[in-house]
Short mmCIF file of C-alpha atoms in Angstrom, two decimals:
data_model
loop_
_atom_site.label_atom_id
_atom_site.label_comp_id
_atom_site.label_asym_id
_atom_site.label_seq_id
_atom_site.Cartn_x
_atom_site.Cartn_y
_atom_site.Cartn_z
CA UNK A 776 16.52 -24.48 28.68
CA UNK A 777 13.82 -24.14 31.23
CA UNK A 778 10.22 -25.52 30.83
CA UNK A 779 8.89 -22.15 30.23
CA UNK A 780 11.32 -21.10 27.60
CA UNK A 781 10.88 -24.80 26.02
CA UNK A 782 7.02 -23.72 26.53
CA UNK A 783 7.49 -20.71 24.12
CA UNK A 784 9.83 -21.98 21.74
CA UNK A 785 7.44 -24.84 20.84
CA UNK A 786 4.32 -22.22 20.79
CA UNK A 787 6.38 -19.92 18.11
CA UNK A 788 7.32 -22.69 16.05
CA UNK A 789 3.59 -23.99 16.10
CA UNK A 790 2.68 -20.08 14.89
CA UNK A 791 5.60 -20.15 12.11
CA UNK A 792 4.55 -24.13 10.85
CA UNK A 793 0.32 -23.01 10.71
CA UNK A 794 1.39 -19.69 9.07
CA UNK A 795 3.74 -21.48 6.01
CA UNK A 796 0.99 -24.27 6.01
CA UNK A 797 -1.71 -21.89 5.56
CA UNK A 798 0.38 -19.98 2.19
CA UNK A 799 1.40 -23.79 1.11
CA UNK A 800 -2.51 -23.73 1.04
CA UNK A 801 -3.14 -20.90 -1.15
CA UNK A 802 -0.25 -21.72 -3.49
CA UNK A 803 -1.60 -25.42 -4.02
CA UNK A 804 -5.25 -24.09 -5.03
CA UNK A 805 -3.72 -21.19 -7.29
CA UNK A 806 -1.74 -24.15 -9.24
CA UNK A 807 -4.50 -26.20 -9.44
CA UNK A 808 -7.12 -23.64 -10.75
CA UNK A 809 -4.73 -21.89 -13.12
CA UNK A 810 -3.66 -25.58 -14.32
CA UNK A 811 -6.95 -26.86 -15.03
CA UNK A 812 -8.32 -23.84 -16.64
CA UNK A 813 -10.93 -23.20 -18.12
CA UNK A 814 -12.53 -26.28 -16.50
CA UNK A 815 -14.25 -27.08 -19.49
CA UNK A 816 -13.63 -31.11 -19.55
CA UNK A 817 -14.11 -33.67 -22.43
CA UNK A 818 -13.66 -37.50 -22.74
CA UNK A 819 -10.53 -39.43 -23.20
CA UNK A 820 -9.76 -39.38 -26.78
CA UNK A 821 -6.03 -41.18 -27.50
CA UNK A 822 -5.34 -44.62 -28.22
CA UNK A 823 -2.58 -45.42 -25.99
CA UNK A 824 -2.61 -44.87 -22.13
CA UNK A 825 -2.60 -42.15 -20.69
CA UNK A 826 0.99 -42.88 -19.03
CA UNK A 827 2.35 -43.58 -22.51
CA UNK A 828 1.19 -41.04 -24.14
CA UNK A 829 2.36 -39.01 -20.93
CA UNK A 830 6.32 -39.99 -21.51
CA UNK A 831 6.03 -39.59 -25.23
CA UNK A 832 5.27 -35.63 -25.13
CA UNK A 833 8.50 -34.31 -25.18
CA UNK A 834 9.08 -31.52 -27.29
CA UNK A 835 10.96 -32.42 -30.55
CA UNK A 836 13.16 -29.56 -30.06
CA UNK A 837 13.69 -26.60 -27.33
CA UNK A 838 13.05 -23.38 -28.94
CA UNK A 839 12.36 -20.41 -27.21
CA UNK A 840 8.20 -21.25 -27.13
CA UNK A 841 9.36 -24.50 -24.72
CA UNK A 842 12.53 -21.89 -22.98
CA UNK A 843 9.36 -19.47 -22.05
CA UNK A 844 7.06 -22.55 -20.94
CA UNK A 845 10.09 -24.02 -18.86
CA UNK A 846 10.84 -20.05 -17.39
CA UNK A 847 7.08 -20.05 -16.39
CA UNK A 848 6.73 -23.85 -15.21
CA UNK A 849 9.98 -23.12 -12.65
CA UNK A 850 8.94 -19.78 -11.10
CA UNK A 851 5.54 -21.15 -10.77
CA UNK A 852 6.35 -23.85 -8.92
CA UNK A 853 9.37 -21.95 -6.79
CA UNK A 854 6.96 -20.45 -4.39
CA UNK A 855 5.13 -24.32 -3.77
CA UNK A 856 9.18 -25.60 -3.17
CA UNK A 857 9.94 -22.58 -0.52
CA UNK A 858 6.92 -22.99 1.48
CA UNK A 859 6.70 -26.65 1.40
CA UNK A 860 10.00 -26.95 2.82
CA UNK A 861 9.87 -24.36 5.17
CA UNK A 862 6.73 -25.67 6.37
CA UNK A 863 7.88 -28.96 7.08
CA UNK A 864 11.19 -28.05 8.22
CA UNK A 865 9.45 -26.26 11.15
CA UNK A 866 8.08 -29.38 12.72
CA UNK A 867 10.32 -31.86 10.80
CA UNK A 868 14.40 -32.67 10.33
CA UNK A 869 15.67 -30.52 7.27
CA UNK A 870 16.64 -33.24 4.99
CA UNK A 871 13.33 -34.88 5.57
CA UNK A 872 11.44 -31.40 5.08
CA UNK A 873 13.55 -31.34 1.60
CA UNK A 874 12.59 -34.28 0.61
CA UNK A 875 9.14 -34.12 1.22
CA UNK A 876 8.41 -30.55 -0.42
CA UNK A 877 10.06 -31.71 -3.97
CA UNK A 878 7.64 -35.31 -3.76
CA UNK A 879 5.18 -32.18 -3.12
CA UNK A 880 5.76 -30.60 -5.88
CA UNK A 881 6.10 -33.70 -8.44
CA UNK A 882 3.56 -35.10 -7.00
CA UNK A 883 0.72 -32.59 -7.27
CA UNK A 884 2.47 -31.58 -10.91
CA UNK A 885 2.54 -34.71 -12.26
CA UNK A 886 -1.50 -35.47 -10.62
CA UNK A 887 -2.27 -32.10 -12.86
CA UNK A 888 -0.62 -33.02 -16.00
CA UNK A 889 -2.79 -36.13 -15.88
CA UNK A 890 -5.57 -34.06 -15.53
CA UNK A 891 -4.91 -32.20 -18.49
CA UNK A 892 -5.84 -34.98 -20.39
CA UNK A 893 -9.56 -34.55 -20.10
CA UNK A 894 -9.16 -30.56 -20.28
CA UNK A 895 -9.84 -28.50 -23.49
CA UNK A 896 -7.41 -26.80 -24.88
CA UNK A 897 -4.08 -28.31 -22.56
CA UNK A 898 -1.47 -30.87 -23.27
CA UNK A 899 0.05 -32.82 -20.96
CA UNK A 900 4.22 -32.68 -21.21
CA UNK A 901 6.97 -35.11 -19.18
CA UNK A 902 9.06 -31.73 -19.80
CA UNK A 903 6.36 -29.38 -17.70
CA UNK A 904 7.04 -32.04 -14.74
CA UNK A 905 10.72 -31.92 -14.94
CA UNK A 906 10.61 -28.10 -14.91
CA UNK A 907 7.55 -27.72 -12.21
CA UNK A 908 10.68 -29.95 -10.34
CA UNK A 909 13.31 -28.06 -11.10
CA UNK A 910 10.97 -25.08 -9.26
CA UNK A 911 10.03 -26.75 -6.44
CA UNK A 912 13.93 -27.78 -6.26
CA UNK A 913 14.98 -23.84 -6.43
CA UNK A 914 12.08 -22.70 -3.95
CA UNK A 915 13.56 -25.80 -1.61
CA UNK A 916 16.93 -24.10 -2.22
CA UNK A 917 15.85 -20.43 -1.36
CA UNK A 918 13.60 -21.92 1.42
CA UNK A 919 16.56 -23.34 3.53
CA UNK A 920 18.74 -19.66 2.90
CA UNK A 921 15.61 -17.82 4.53
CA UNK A 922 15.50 -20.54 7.80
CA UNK A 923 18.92 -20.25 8.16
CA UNK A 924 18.66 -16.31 7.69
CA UNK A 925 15.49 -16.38 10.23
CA UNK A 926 16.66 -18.40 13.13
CA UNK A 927 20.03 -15.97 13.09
CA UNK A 928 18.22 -13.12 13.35
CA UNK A 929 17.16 -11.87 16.69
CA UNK A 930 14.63 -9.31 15.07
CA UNK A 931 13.54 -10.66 11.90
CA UNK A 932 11.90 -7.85 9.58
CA UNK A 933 8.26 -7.72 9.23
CA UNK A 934 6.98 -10.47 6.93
CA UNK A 935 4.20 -8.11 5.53
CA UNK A 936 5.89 -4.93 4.48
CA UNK A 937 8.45 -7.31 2.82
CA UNK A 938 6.28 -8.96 0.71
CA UNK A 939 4.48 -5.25 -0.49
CA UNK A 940 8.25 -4.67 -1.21
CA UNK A 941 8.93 -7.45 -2.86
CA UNK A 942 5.40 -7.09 -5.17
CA UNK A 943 6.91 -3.88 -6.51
CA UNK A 944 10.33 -5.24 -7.47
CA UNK A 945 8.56 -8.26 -9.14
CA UNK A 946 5.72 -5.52 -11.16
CA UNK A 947 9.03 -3.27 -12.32
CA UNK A 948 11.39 -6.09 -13.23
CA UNK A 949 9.32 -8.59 -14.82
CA UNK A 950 10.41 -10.70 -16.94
CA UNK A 951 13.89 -9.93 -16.07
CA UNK A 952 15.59 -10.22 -19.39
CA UNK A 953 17.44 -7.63 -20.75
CA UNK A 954 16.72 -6.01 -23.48
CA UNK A 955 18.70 -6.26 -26.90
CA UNK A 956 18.90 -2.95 -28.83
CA UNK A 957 18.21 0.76 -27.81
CA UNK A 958 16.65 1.97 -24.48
CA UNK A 959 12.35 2.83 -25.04
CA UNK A 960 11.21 6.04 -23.46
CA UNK A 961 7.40 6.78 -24.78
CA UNK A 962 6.26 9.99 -24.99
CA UNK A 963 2.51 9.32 -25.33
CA UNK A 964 0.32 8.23 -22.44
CA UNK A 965 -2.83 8.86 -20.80
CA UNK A 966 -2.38 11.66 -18.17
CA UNK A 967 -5.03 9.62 -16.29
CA UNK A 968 -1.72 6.96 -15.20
CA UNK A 969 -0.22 10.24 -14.00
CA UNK A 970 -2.69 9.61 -10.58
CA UNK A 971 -1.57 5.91 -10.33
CA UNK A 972 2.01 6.35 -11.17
CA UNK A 973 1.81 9.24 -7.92
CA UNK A 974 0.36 7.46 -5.50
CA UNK A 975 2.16 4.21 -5.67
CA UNK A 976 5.30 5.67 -4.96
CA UNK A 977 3.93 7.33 -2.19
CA UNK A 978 2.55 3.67 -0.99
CA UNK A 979 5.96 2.43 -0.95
CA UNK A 980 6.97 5.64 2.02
CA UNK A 981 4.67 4.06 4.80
CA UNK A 982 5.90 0.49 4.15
CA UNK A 983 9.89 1.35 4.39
CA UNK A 984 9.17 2.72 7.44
CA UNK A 985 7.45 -0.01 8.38
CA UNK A 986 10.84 -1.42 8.60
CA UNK A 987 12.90 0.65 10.86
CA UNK A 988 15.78 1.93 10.56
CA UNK A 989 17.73 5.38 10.78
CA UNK A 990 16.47 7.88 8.28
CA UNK A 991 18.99 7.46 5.85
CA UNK A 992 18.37 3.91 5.01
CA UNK A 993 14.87 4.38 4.58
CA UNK A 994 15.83 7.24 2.10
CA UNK A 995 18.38 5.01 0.47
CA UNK A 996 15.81 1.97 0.43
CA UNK A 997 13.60 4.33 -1.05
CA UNK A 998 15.81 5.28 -3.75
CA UNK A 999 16.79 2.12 -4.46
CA UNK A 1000 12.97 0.95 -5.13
CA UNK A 1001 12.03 4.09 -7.26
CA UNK A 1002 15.08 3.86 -9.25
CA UNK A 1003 13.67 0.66 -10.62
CA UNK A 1004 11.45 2.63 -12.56
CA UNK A 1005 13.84 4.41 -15.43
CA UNK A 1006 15.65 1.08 -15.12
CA UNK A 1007 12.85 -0.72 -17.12
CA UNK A 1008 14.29 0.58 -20.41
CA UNK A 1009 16.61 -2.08 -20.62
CA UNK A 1010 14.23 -4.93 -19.29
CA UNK A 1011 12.90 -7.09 -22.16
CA UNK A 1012 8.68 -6.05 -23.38
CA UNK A 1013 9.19 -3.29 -20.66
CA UNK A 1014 7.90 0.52 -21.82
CA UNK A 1015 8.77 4.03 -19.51
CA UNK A 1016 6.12 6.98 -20.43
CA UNK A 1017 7.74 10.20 -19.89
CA UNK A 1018 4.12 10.76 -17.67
CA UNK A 1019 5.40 7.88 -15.37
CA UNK A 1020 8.81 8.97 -14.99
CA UNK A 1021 7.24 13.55 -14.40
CA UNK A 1022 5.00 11.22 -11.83
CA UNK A 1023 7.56 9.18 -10.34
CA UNK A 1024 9.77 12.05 -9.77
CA UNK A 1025 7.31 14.09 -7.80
CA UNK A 1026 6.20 11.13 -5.73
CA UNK A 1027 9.53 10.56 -4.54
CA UNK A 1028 10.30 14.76 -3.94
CA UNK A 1029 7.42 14.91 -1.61
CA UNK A 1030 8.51 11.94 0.47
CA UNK A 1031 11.83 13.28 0.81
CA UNK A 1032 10.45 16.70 2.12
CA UNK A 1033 7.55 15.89 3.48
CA UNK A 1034 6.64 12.66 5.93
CA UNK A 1035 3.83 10.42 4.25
CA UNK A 1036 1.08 9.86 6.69
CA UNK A 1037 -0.66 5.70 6.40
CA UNK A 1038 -3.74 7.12 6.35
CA UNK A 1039 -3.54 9.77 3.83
CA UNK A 1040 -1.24 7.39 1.63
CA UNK A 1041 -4.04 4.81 2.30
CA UNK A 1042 -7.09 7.92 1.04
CA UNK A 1043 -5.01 8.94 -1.99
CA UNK A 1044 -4.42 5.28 -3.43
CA UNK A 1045 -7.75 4.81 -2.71
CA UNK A 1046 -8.80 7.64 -4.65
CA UNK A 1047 -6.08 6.44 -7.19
CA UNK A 1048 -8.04 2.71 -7.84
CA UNK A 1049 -11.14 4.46 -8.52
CA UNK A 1050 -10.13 7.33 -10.97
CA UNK A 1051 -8.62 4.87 -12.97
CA UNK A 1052 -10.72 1.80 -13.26
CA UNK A 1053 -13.81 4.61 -14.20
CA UNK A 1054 -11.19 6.67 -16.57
CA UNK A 1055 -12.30 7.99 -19.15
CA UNK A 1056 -15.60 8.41 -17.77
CA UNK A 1057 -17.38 7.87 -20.86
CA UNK A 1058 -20.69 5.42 -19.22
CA UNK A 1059 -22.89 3.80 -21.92
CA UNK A 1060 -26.68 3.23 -21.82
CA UNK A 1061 -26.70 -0.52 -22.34
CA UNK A 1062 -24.29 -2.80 -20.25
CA UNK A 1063 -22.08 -5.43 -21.45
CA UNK A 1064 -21.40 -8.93 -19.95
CA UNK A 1065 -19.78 -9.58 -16.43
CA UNK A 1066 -17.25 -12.51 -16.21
CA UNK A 1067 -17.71 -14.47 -12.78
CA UNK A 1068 -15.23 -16.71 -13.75
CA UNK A 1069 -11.49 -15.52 -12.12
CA UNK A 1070 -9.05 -14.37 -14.36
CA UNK A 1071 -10.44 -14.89 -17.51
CA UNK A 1072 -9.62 -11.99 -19.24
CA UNK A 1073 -5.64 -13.00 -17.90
CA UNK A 1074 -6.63 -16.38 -19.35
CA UNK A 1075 -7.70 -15.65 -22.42
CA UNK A 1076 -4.44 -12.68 -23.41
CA UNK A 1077 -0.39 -13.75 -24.31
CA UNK A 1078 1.12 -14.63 -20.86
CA UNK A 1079 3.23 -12.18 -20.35
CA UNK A 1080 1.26 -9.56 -20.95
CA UNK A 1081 -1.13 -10.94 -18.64
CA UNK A 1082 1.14 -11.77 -15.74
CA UNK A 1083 2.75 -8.17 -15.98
CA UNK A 1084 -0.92 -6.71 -15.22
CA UNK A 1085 -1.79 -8.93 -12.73
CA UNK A 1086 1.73 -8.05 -10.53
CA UNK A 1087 0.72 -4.38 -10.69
CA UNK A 1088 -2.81 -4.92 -9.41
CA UNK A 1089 -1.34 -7.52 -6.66
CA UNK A 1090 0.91 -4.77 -5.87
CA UNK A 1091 -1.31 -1.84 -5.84
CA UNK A 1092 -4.11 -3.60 -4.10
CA UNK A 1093 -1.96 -5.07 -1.83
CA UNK A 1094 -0.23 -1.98 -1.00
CA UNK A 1095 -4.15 -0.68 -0.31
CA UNK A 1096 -4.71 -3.83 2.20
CA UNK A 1097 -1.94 -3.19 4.14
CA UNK A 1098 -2.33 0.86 4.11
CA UNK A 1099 -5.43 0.28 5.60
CA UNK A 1100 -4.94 -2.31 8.16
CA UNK A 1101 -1.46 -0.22 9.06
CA UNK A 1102 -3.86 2.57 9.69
CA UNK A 1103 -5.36 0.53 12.59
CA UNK A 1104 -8.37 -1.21 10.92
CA UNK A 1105 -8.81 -4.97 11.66
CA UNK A 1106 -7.58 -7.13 8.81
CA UNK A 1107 -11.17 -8.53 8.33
CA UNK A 1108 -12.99 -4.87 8.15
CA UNK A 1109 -9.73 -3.37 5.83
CA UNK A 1110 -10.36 -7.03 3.30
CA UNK A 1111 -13.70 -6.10 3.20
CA UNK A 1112 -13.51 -2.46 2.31
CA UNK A 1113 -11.26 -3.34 0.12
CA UNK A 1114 -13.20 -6.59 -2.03
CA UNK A 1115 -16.20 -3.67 -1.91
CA UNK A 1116 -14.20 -0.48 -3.50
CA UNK A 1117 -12.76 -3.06 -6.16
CA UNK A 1118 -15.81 -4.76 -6.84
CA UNK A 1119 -17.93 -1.30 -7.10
CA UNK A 1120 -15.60 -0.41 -9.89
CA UNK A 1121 -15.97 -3.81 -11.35
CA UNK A 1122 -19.64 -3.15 -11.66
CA UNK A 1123 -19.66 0.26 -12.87
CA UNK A 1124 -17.29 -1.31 -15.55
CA UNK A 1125 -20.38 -3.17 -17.00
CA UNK A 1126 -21.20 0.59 -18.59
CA UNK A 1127 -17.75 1.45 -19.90
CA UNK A 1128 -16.73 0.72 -23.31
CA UNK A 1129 -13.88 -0.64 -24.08
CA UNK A 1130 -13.22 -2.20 -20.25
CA UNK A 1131 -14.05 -5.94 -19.11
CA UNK A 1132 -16.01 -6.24 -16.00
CA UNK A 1133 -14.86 -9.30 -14.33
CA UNK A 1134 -14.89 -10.77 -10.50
CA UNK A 1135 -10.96 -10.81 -10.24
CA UNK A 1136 -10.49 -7.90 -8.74
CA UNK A 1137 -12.15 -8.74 -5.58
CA UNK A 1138 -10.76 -12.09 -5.82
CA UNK A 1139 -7.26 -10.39 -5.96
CA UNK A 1140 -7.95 -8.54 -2.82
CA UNK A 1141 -9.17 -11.69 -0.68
CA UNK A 1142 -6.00 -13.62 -1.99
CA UNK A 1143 -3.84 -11.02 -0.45
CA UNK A 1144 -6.36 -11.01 2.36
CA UNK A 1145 -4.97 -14.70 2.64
CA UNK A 1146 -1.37 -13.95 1.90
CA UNK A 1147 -1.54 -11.21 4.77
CA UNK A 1148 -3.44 -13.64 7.12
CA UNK A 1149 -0.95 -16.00 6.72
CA UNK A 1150 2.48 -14.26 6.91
CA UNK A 1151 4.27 -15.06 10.33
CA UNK A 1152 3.34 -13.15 12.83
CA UNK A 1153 4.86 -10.13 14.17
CA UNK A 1154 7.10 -11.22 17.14
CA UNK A 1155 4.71 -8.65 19.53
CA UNK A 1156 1.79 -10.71 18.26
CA UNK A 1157 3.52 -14.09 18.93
CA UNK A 1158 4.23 -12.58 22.32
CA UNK A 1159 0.67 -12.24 23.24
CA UNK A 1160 -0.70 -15.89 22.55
CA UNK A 1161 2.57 -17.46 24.36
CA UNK A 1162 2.46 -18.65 28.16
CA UNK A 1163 3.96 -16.54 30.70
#
């Protein structure tokens, strides 16, 4: 290898180590807020030490409460494994990187379970350690498949569109149990989700050809993802409206006869967020309260309710980021725009019954501002920043 390609090589794997650093970042601070939530913090108040009482709380029996808290603890912790590992492996021997992503990950779960101790409303469990392990352990697993799958390629896909891709398989399959008994098809729902349902197929057009590929992969990508939709009928707390499936339908019609520009896909979601975070329209003289503490309202509702809303708003407003930076606006301007439309709505919230203004919307949006920031690089961008 000459100096110049040695030059290179050591300048891309610099990029790739400070990009999976930067999401090992995010994905540390994201644990640690949602762990010690709601921050509210009180004295010590057992007998025994904390250690003690620590290897004593194991659940007396594993129902399914403890099977949903281990399901949660693992995929949790699965992203922390997968870029922990891949971090380290960049600038470190593999069996070292694996290694030190899993003391990682029982390392900062065990520091939070300790914590617990002096938050309201938590309790600390040795069994939420050995699952937050057994995460980190699966994340290590899936971490080493993508290396291998990365340094074989020649022109690995783009990181971004991938992840948009992968936000909409994770919003229609959640929780990815099947579903005991008879298929659910609801006929009532607000026309209003008819917009939403619309656009974010369209969304999903610009970012399979983001891709490449002939025409006929795209199409059959494209199928693939929208067929996902009818498919929820036999996924377990999942609901189809008749409205989303008319919706769906069209959608994908349109992008088969019709190309689907960034920009208007990027206007039309847009327009999409707005109509339905003012719907029904019905403003109030005197405001109610607004929440600056993230995720509270996801907080304070069953889990996987919750989590289900916040993967569709991670992938609609992450589908809106990267329309708008696709469209050839700097990611800084297209985060900002974005924070601003969400937090607008957020505000006019404060005047519609029935809604709950809050600050995690725009919180959402500079997360994925992150996420996006952070992604390796495209190899053209890479190219630029390396010596000739």
């Amino acid at each position: 290898m000459s100096v110049n390609a040695a030059r290179r090589s050591a300048c891309a794997t610099k990029h790739l180590s400070l990009s999976l650093a930067r999401l090992l970042l995010l994905t540390i601070v994201l644990i640690a807020y949602a762990s010690l939530y709601p921050w509210h913090f009180h004295a010590y108040d057992h007998q025994s030490s904390p250690l003690l009482v620590f290897f004593h709380a194991w659940p007396a029996r594993l129902n399914r409460a403890a099977a949903e808290d281990i399901a949660v603890n693992v995929l949790v912790y699965l992203p922390l494994g997968f870029f922990a590992f891949a971090a380290f492996a960049a600038i470190w021997r593999t069996w070292v990187a694996a290694i030190a992503a899993l003391v990682t990950g029982i390392a900062l779960s065990f520091s939070v379970e300790m914590a617990q101790f002096f938050v309201v409303g938590r309790i600390s469990s040795v069994l939420d350690v050995a699952s937050n392990a057994l995460g980190a352990a699966t994340g290590i697993a899936a971490g080493s498949i993508w290396r291998a799958h990365h340094h074989a390629s020649k022109s690995p896909p783009r990181t971004d569109a991938m992840f948009v891709i992968a936000c909409w398989v994770l919003y229609q399959m959640f929780p990815f149990f099947p579903h005991r008994g008879a298929s659910r098809l609801i006929s009532t729902s607000p026309a209003i989700d008819a917009i939403l349902y619309f656009t974010t197929v369209l969304a999903l057009v610009p970012v399979i050809d983001a891709l490449g590929g002939t025409t006929r992969r795209r199409r059959l990508t494209l199928t693939a993802l929208v067929l996902l939709v009818p498919l929820k009928v036999f996924i377990l707390m999942r609901n189809v409206t008749i409205v989303e499936l008319v919706s769906t339908a069209a959608a994908f019609a349109i992008a088969l006869l019709a190309p689907v520009r960034v920009r208007v896909a990027a206007v039309v979601l847009g327009i999409a967020v707005v109509v339905h975070g003012l719907a029904p329209f019905t403003f109030q003289d005197r405001g109610q309260p607004f929440s600056w503490l993230p995720f509270q309202a996801s907080f304070g509702s069953d889990w996987a309710p919750a989590l289900l809303v916040l993967l569709g708003k991670v992938f609609v407003y992450g589908s809106l980021l990267w329309l708008i930076r696709e469209s050839g606006v700097r990611l800084a301007v297209a985060t900002m725009a974005s924070a601003a439309l969400l937090a607008a709505v957020e505000v006019a919230q404060i005047y519609l019954p029935g809604r709950w203004p809050e600050i995690t919307d725009p919180v959402i949006a500079l997360i994925l501002a992150w996420v996006f920031w952070s992604l390796p690089p495209r190899q053209s961008e890479v190219a630029r920043t390396l010596p000739r």
